[in-house]
CSV table of C-alpha atoms in Angstrom, one decimal:
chain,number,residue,atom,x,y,z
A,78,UNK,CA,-164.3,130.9,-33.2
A,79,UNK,CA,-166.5,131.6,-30.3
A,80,UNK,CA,-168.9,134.5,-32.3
A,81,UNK,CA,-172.6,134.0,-31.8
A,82,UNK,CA,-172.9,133.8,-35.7
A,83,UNK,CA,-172.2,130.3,-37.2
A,84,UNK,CA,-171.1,131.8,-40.6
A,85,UNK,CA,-168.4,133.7,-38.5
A,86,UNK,CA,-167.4,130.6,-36.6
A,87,UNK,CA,-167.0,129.1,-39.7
A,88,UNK,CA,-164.9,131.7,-41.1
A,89,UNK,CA,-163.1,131.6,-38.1
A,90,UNK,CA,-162.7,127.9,-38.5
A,91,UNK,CA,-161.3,127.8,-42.0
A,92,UNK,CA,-158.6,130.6,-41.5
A,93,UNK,CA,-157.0,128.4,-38.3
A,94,UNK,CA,-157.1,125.4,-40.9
A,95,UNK,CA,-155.1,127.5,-43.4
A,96,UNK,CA,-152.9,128.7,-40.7
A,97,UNK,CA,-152.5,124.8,-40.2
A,98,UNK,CA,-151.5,124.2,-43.8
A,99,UNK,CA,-149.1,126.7,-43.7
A,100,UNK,CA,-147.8,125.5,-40.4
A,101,UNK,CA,-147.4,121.8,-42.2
A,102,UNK,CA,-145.7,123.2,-45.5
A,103,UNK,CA,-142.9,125.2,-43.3
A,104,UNK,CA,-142.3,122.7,-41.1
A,105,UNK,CA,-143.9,124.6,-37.8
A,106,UNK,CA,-144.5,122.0,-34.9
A,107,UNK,CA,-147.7,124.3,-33.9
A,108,UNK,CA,-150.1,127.1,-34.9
A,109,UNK,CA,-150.3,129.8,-32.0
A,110,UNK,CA,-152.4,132.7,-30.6
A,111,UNK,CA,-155.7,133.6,-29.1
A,112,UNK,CA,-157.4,131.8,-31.4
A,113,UNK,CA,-160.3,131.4,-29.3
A,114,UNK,CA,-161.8,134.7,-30.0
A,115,UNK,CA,-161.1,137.7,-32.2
A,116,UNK,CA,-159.1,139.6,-29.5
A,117,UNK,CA,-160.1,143.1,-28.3
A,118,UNK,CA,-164.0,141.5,-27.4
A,119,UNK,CA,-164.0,143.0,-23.6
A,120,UNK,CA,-167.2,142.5,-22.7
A,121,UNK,CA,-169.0,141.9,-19.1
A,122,UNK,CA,-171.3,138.9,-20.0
A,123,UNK,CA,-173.7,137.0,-17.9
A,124,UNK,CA,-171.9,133.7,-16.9
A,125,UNK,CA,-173.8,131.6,-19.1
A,126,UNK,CA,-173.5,133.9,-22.3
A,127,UNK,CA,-170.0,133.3,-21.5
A,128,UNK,CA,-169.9,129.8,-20.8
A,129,UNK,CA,-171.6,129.2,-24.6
A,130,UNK,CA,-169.2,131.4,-26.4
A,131,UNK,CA,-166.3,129.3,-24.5
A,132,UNK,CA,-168.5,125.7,-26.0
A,133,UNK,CA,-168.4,127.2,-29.4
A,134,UNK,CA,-164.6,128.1,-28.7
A,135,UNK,CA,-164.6,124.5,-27.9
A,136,UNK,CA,-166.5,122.7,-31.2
A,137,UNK,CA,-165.1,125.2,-33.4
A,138,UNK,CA,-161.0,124.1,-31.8
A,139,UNK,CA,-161.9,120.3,-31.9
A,140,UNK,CA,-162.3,120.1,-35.4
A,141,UNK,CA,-159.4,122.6,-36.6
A,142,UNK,CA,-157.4,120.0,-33.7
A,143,UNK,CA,-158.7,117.0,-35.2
A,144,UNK,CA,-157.7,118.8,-38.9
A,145,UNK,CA,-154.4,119.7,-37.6
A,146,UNK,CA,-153.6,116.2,-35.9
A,147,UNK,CA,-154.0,114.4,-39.5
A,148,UNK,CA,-150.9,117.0,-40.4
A,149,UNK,CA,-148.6,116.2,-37.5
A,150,UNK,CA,-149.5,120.4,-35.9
A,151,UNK,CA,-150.3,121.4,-32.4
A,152,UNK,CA,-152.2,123.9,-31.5
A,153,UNK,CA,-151.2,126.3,-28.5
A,154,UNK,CA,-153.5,128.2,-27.4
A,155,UNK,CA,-152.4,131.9,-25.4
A,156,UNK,CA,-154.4,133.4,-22.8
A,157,UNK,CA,-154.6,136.9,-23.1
A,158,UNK,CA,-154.6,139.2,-20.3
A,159,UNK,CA,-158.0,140.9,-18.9
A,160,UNK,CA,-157.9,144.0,-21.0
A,161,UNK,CA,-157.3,141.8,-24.4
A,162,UNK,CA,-160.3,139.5,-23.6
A,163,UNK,CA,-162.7,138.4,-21.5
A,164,UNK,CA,-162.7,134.7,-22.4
A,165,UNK,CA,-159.2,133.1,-21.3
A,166,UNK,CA,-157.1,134.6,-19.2
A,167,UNK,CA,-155.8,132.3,-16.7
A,168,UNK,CA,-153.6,129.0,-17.3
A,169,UNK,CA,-156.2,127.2,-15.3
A,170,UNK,CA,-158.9,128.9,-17.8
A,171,UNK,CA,-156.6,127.8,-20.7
A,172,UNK,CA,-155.9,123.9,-19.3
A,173,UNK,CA,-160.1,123.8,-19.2
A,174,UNK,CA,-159.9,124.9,-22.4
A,175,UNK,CA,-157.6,122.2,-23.6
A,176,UNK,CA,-159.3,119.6,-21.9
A,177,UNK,CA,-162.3,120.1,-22.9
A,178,UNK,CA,-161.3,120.6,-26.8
A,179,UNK,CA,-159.7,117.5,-26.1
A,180,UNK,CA,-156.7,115.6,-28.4
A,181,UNK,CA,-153.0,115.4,-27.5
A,182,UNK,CA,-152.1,118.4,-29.8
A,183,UNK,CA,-154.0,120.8,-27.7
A,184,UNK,CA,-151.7,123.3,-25.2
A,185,UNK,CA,-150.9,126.4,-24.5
A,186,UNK,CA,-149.1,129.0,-26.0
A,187,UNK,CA,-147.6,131.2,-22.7
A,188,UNK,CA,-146.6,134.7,-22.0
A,189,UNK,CA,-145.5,136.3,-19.2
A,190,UNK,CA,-146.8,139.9,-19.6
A,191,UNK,CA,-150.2,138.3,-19.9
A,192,UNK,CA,-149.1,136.2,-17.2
A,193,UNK,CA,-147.7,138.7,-14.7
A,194,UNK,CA,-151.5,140.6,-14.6
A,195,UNK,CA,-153.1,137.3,-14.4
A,196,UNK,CA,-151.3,134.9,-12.1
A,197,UNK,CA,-150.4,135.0,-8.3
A,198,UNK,CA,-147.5,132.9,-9.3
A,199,UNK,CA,-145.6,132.8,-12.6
A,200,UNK,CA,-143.4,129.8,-11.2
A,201,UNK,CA,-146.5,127.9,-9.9
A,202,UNK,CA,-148.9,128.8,-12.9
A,203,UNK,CA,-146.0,127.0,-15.6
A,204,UNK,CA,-145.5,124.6,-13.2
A,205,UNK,CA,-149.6,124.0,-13.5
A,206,UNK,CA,-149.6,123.6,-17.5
A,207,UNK,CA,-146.5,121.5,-17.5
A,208,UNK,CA,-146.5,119.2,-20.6
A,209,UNK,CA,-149.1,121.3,-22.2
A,210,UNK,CA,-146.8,124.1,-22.2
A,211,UNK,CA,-146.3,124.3,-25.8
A,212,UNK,CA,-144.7,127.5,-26.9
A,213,UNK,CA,-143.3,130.3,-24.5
A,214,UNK,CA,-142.7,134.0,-25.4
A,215,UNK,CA,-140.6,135.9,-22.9
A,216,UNK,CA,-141.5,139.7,-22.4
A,217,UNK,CA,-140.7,142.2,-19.5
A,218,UNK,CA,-143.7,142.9,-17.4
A,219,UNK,CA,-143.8,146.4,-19.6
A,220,UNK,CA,-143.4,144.3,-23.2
A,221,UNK,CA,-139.9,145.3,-23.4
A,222,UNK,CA,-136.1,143.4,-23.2
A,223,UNK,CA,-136.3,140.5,-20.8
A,224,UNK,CA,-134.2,141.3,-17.5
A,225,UNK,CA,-134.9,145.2,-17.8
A,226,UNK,CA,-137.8,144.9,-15.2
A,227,UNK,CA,-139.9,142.7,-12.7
A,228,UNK,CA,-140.4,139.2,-13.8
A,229,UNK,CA,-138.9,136.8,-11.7
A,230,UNK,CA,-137.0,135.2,-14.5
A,231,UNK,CA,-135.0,132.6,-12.3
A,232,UNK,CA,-138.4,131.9,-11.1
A,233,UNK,CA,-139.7,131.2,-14.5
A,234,UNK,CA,-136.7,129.2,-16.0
A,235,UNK,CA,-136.6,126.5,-12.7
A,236,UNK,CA,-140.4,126.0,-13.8
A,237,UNK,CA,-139.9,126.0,-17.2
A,238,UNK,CA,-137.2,123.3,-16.7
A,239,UNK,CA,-139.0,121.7,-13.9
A,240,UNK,CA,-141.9,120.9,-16.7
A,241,UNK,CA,-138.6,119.9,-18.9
A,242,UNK,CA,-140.1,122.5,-21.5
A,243,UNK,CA,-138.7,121.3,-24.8
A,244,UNK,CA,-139.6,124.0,-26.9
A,245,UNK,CA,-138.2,127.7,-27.8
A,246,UNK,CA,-138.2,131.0,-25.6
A,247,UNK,CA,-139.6,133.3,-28.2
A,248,UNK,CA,-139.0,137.4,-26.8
A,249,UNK,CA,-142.2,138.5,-28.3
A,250,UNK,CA,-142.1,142.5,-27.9
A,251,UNK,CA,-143.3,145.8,-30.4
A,252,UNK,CA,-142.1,148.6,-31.6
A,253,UNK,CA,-144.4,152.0,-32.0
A,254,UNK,CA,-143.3,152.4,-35.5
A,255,UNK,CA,-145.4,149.4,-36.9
A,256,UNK,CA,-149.0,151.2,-36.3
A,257,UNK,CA,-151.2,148.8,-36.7
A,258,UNK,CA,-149.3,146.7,-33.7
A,259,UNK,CA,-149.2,149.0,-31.6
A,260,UNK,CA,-152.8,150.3,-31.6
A,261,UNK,CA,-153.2,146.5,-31.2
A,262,UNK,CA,-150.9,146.0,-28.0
A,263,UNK,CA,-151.8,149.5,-26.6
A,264,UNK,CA,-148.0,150.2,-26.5
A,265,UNK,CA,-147.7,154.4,-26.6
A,266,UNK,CA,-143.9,154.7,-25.8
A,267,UNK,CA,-141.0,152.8,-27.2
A,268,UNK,CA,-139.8,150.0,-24.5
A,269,UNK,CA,-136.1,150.3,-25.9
A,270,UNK,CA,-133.7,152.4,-27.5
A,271,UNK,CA,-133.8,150.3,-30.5
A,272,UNK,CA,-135.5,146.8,-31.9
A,273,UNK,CA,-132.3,145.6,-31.8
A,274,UNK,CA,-130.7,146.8,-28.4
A,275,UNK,CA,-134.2,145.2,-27.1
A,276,UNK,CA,-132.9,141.9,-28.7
A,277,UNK,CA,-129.4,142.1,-27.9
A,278,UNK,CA,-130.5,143.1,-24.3
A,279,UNK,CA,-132.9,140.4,-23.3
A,280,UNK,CA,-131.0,137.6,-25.3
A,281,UNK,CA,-128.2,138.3,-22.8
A,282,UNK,CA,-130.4,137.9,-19.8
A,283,UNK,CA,-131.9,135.1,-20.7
A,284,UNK,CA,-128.9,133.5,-21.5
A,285,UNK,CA,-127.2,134.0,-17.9
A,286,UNK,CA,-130.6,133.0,-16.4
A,287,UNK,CA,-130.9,129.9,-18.3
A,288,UNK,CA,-126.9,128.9,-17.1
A,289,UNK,CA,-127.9,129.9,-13.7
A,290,UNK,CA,-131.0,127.5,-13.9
A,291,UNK,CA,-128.7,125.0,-15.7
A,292,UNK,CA,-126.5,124.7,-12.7
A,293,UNK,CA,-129.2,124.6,-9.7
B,251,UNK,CA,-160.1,167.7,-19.2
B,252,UNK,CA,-157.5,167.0,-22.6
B,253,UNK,CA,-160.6,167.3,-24.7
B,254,UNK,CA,-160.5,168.8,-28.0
B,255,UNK,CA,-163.6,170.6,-27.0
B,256,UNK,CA,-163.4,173.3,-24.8
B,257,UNK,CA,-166.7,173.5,-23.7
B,258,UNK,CA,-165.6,169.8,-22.4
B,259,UNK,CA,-162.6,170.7,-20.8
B,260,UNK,CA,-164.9,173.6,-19.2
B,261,UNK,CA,-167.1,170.8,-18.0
B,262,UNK,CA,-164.1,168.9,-16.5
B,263,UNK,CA,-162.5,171.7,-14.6
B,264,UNK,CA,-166.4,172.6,-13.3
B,265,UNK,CA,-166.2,169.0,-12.4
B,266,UNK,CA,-163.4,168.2,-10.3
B,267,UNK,CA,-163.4,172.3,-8.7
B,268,UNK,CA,-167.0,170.4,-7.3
B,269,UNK,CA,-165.0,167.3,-6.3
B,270,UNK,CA,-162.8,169.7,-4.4
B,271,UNK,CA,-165.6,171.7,-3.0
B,272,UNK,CA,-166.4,168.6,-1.1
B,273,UNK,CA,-163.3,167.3,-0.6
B,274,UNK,CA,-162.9,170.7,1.7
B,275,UNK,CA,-166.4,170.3,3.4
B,276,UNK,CA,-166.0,167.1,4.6
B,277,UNK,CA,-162.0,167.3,5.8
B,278,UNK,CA,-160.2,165.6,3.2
B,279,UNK,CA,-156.5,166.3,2.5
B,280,UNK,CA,-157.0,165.5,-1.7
B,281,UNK,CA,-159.0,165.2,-4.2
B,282,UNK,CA,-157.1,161.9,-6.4
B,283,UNK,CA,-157.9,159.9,-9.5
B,284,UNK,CA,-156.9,159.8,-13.2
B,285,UNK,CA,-158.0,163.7,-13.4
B,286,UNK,CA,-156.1,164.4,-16.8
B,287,UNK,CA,-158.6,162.5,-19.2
B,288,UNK,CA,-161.2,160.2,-19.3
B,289,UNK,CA,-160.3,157.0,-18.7
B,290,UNK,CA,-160.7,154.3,-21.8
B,291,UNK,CA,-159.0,156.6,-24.5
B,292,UNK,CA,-156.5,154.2,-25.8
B,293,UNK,CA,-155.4,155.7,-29.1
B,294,UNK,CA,-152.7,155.9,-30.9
B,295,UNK,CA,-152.0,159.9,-31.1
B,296,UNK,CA,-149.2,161.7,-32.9
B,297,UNK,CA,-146.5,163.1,-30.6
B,298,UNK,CA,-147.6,166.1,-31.5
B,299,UNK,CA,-151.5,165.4,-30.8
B,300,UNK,CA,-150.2,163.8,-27.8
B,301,UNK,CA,-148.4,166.5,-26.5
B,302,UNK,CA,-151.5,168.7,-27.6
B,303,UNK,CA,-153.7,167.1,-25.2
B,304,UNK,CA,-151.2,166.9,-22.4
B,305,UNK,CA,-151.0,170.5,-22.9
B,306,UNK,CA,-154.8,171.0,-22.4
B,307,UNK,CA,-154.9,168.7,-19.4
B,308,UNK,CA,-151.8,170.5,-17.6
B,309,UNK,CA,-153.7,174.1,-18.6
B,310,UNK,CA,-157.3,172.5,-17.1
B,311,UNK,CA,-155.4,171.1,-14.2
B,312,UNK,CA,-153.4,174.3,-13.5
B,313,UNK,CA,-156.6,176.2,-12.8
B,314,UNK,CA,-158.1,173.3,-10.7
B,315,UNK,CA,-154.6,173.4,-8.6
B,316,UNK,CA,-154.7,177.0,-7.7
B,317,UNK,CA,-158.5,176.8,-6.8
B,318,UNK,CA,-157.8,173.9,-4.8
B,319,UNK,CA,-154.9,175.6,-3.0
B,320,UNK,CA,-156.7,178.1,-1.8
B,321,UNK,CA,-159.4,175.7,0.0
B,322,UNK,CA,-156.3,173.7,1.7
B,323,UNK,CA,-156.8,170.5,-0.7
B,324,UNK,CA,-154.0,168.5,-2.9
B,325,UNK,CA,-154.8,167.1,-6.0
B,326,UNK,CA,-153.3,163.5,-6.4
B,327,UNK,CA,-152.9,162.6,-10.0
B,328,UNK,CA,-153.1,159.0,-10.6
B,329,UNK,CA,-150.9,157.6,-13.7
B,330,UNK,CA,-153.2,154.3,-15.2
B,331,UNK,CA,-151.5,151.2,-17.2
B,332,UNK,CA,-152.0,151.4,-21.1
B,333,UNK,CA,-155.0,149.3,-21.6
B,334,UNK,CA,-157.1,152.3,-19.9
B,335,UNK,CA,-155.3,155.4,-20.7
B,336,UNK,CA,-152.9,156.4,-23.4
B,337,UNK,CA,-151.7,159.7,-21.6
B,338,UNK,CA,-150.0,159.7,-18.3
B,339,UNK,CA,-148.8,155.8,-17.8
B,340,UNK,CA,-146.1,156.2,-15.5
B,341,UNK,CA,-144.9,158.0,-12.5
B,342,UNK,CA,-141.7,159.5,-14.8
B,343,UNK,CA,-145.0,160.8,-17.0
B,344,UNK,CA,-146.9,162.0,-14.3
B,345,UNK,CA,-144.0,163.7,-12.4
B,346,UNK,CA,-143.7,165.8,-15.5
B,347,UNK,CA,-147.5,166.6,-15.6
B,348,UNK,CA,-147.0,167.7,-11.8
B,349,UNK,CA,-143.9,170.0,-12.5
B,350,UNK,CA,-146.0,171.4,-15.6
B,351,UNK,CA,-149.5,172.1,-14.2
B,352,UNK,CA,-146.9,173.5,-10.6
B,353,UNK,CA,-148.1,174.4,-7.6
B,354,UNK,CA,-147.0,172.5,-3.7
B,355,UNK,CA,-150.7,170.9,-3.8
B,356,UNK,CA,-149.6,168.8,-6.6
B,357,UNK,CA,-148.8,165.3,-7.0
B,358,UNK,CA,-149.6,161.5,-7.2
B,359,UNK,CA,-151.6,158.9,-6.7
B,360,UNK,CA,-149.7,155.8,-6.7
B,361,UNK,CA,-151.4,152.3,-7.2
B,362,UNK,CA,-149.1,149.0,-7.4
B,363,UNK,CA,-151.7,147.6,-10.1
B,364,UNK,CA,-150.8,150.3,-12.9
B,365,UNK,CA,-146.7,150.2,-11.2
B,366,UNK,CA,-147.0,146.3,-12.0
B,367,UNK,CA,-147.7,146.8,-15.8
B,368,UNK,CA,-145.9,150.0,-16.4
B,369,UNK,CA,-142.5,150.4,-14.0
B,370,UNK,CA,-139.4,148.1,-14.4
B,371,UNK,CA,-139.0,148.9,-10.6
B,372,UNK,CA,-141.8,149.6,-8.7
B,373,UNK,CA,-139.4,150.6,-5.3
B,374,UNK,CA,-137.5,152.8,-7.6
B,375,UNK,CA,-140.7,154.1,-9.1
B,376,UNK,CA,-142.0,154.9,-5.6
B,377,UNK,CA,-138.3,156.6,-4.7
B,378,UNK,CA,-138.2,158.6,-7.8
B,379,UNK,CA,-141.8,160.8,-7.0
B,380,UNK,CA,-140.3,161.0,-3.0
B,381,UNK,CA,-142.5,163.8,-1.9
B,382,UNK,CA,-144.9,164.0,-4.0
B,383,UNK,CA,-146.8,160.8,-3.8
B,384,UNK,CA,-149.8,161.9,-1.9
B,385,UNK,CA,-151.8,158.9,-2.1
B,386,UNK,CA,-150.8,154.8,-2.3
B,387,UNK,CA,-153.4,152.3,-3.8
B,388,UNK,CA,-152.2,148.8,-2.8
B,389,UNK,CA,-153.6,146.3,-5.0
B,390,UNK,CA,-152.3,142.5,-6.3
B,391,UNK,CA,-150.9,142.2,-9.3
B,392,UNK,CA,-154.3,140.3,-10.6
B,393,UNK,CA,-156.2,143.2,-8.3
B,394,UNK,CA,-156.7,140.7,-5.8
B,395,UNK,CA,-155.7,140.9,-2.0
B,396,UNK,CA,-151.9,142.1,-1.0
B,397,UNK,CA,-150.2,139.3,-0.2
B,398,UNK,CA,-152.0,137.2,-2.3
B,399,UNK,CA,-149.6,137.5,-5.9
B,400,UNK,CA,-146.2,138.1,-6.9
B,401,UNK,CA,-146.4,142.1,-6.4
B,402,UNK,CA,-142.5,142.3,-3.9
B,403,UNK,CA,-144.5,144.1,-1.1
B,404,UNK,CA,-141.9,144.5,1.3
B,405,UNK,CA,-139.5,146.4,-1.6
B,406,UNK,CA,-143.0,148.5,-1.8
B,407,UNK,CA,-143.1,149.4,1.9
B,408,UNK,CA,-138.7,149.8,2.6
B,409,UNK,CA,-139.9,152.6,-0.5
B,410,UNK,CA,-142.8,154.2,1.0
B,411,UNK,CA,-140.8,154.5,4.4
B,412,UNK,CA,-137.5,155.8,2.4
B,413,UNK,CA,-139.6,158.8,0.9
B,414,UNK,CA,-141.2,158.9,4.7
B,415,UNK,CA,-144.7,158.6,2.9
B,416,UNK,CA,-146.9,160.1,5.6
B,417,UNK,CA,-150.2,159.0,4.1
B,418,UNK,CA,-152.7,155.9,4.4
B,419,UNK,CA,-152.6,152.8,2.6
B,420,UNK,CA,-155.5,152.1,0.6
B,421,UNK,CA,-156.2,148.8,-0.6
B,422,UNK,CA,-158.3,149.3,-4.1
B,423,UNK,CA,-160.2,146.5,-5.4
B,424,UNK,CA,-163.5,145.0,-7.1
B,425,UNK,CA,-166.2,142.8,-7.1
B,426,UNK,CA,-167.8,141.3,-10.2
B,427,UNK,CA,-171.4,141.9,-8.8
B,428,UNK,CA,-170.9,145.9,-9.3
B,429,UNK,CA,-171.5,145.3,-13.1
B,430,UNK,CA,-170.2,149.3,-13.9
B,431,UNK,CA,-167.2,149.1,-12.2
B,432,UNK,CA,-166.1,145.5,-13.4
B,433,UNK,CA,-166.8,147.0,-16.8
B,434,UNK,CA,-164.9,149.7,-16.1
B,435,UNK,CA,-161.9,147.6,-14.9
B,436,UNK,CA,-162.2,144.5,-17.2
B,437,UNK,CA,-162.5,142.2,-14.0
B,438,UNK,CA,-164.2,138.8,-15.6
B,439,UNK,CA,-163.9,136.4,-12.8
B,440,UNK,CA,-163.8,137.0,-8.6
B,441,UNK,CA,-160.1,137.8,-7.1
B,442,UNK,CA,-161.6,136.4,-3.7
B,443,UNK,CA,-163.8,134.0,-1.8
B,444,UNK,CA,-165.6,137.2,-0.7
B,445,UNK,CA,-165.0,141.0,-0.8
B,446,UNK,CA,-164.5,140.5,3.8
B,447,UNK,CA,-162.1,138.1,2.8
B,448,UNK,CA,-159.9,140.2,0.5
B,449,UNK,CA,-159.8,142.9,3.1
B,450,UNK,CA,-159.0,140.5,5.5
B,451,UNK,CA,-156.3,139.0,4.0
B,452,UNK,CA,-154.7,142.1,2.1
B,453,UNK,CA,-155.3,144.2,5.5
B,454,UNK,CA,-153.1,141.4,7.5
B,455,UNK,CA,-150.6,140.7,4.9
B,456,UNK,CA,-149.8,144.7,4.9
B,457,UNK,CA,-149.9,144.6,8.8
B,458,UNK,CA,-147.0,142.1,8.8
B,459,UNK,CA,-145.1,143.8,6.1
B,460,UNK,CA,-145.2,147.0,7.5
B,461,UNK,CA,-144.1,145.6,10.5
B,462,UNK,CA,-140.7,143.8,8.8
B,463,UNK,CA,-140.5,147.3,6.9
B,464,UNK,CA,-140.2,149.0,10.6
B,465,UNK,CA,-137.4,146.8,11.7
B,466,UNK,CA,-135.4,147.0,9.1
């Protein structure tokens, strides 16, 4: 989306606006990821060689938004943490983003392992997107079961219901036996015993946080 | 020093038995850093390639441990979060690497940056290497000043002083305008108004948690 070649941006372009029809056929309310940029691009550009890949980020989101608003889809865009990519990697970064793609179907997708290298305050940093908070994936500051490590889940819940999130808690975590994922994620070690204990682990804690925030 | 090249892993050992050479010249108690590989190799190794390499950096390391014993110098063996290696991630890993390679003069170089990624508890982290964390980076979760994020500093310190850590403090971080190390770290936007004012801030926000650590 943001490649210095137009034929790529464009390539770019029409695989979003596919994801987009596919999102439209199923049902999906949104289309999600880091689709800024092809992720993995760490690169220590001059601020104005990054400020025009973020404008073609931009042109190249506003028409897949404008294409994806004529379908009833939203688009939520993730920021990545640093070692992912260099081109979003803040809320505030994202919420520029958004603002300058422009359109009411244009948040954020959020994640708190990206989230817990990147902002001072998890709490504070939902609490900055608010109704462009548009999907949220759940994931212990080491990618694995919710409740197993630091994250200040309480934390996170008050602000997610502070903002009145609508939406789904996705846990979004890997597994070393799916290669291509892992090389992906840079995940060397498995983060639980199984998949499933991972699952059945962090549903539970997010379940008695999300009484404990019911009831504040 | 993990290379598959032993004229490399020649080269390494060469290396840091020079580091140590001047570590002894100019009085310093260690010689510390990610000493098992170089850094940026993020691949996804068999167990049995990975266990290979760890092999070859716990033989390199052994060497470099008795030569630096007999000059009166520790090596402290920093574990690194995923993203920049793929061998020795967390203090469990590098514990083993210590008890491998032996010798009193080895142990660890603990930073909270890495801890944030890869421990589900950085006190307990800190607890489980006791002795043998011979060196303590203190760093923001974002690499910014102490006191500045979400890192739970006073858990950090009540650790330190529960293993009776006799060492410094170092606050570790980075500007943007040295371009090698930014590469090197994947730091794409300032963490403060000013290096001064990181130091400033981090140095006075560890003073007054040390202090509530000592009243305890």
């Amino acid at each position: 989306m943001s490649h210095d070649d137009p034929a790529l941006r464009r390539a770019g372009i029409d695989y979003v606006r596919g994801c987009v029809d596919i999102a439209a056929a199923v049902g999906s309310p949104h289309v999600a990821g880091p689709m800024y940029s092809a992720t993995g691009k760490t690169r220590l550009l001059s601020p104005t060689e990054r400020e025009r890949q973020r404008g073609w980020a931009v042109e190249s989101l506003a028409e897949v938004a404008e294409y994806a608003a004529g379908r009833d889809v939203r688009l939520a865009i993730e920021p990545l943490n640093r070692f992912e990519t260099d081109l979003v990697n803040t809320v505030e970064q994202g919420l520029d983003l958004c603002e300058r793609i422009g359109g009411a179907n244009v948040g954020l997708l959020l994640d708190t392992f990206h989230m817990n290298i990147e902002e001072r305050s998890l709490p504070d940093a939902i609490r900055l997107a608010g109704g462009r908070v548009f999907h949220f994936h759940a994931c212990e500051n080491d990618r694995g079961a919710p409740g197993s490590g630091h994250i200040d889940w309480d934390g996170v819940l008050a602000a997610l219901a502070d903002v009145d999130y609508p939406g789904q808690i996705v846990i979004e975590s890997f597994s070393p036996e799916i290669r291509e994922i892992a090389r992906a994620v840079s995940l060397w070690r498995p983060l639980a015993e199984s998949p499933d204990a991972l699952v059945r682990d962090g549903l539970a804690s997010l379940r008695r946080g999300l009484a404990r925030a019911q009831t504040r």
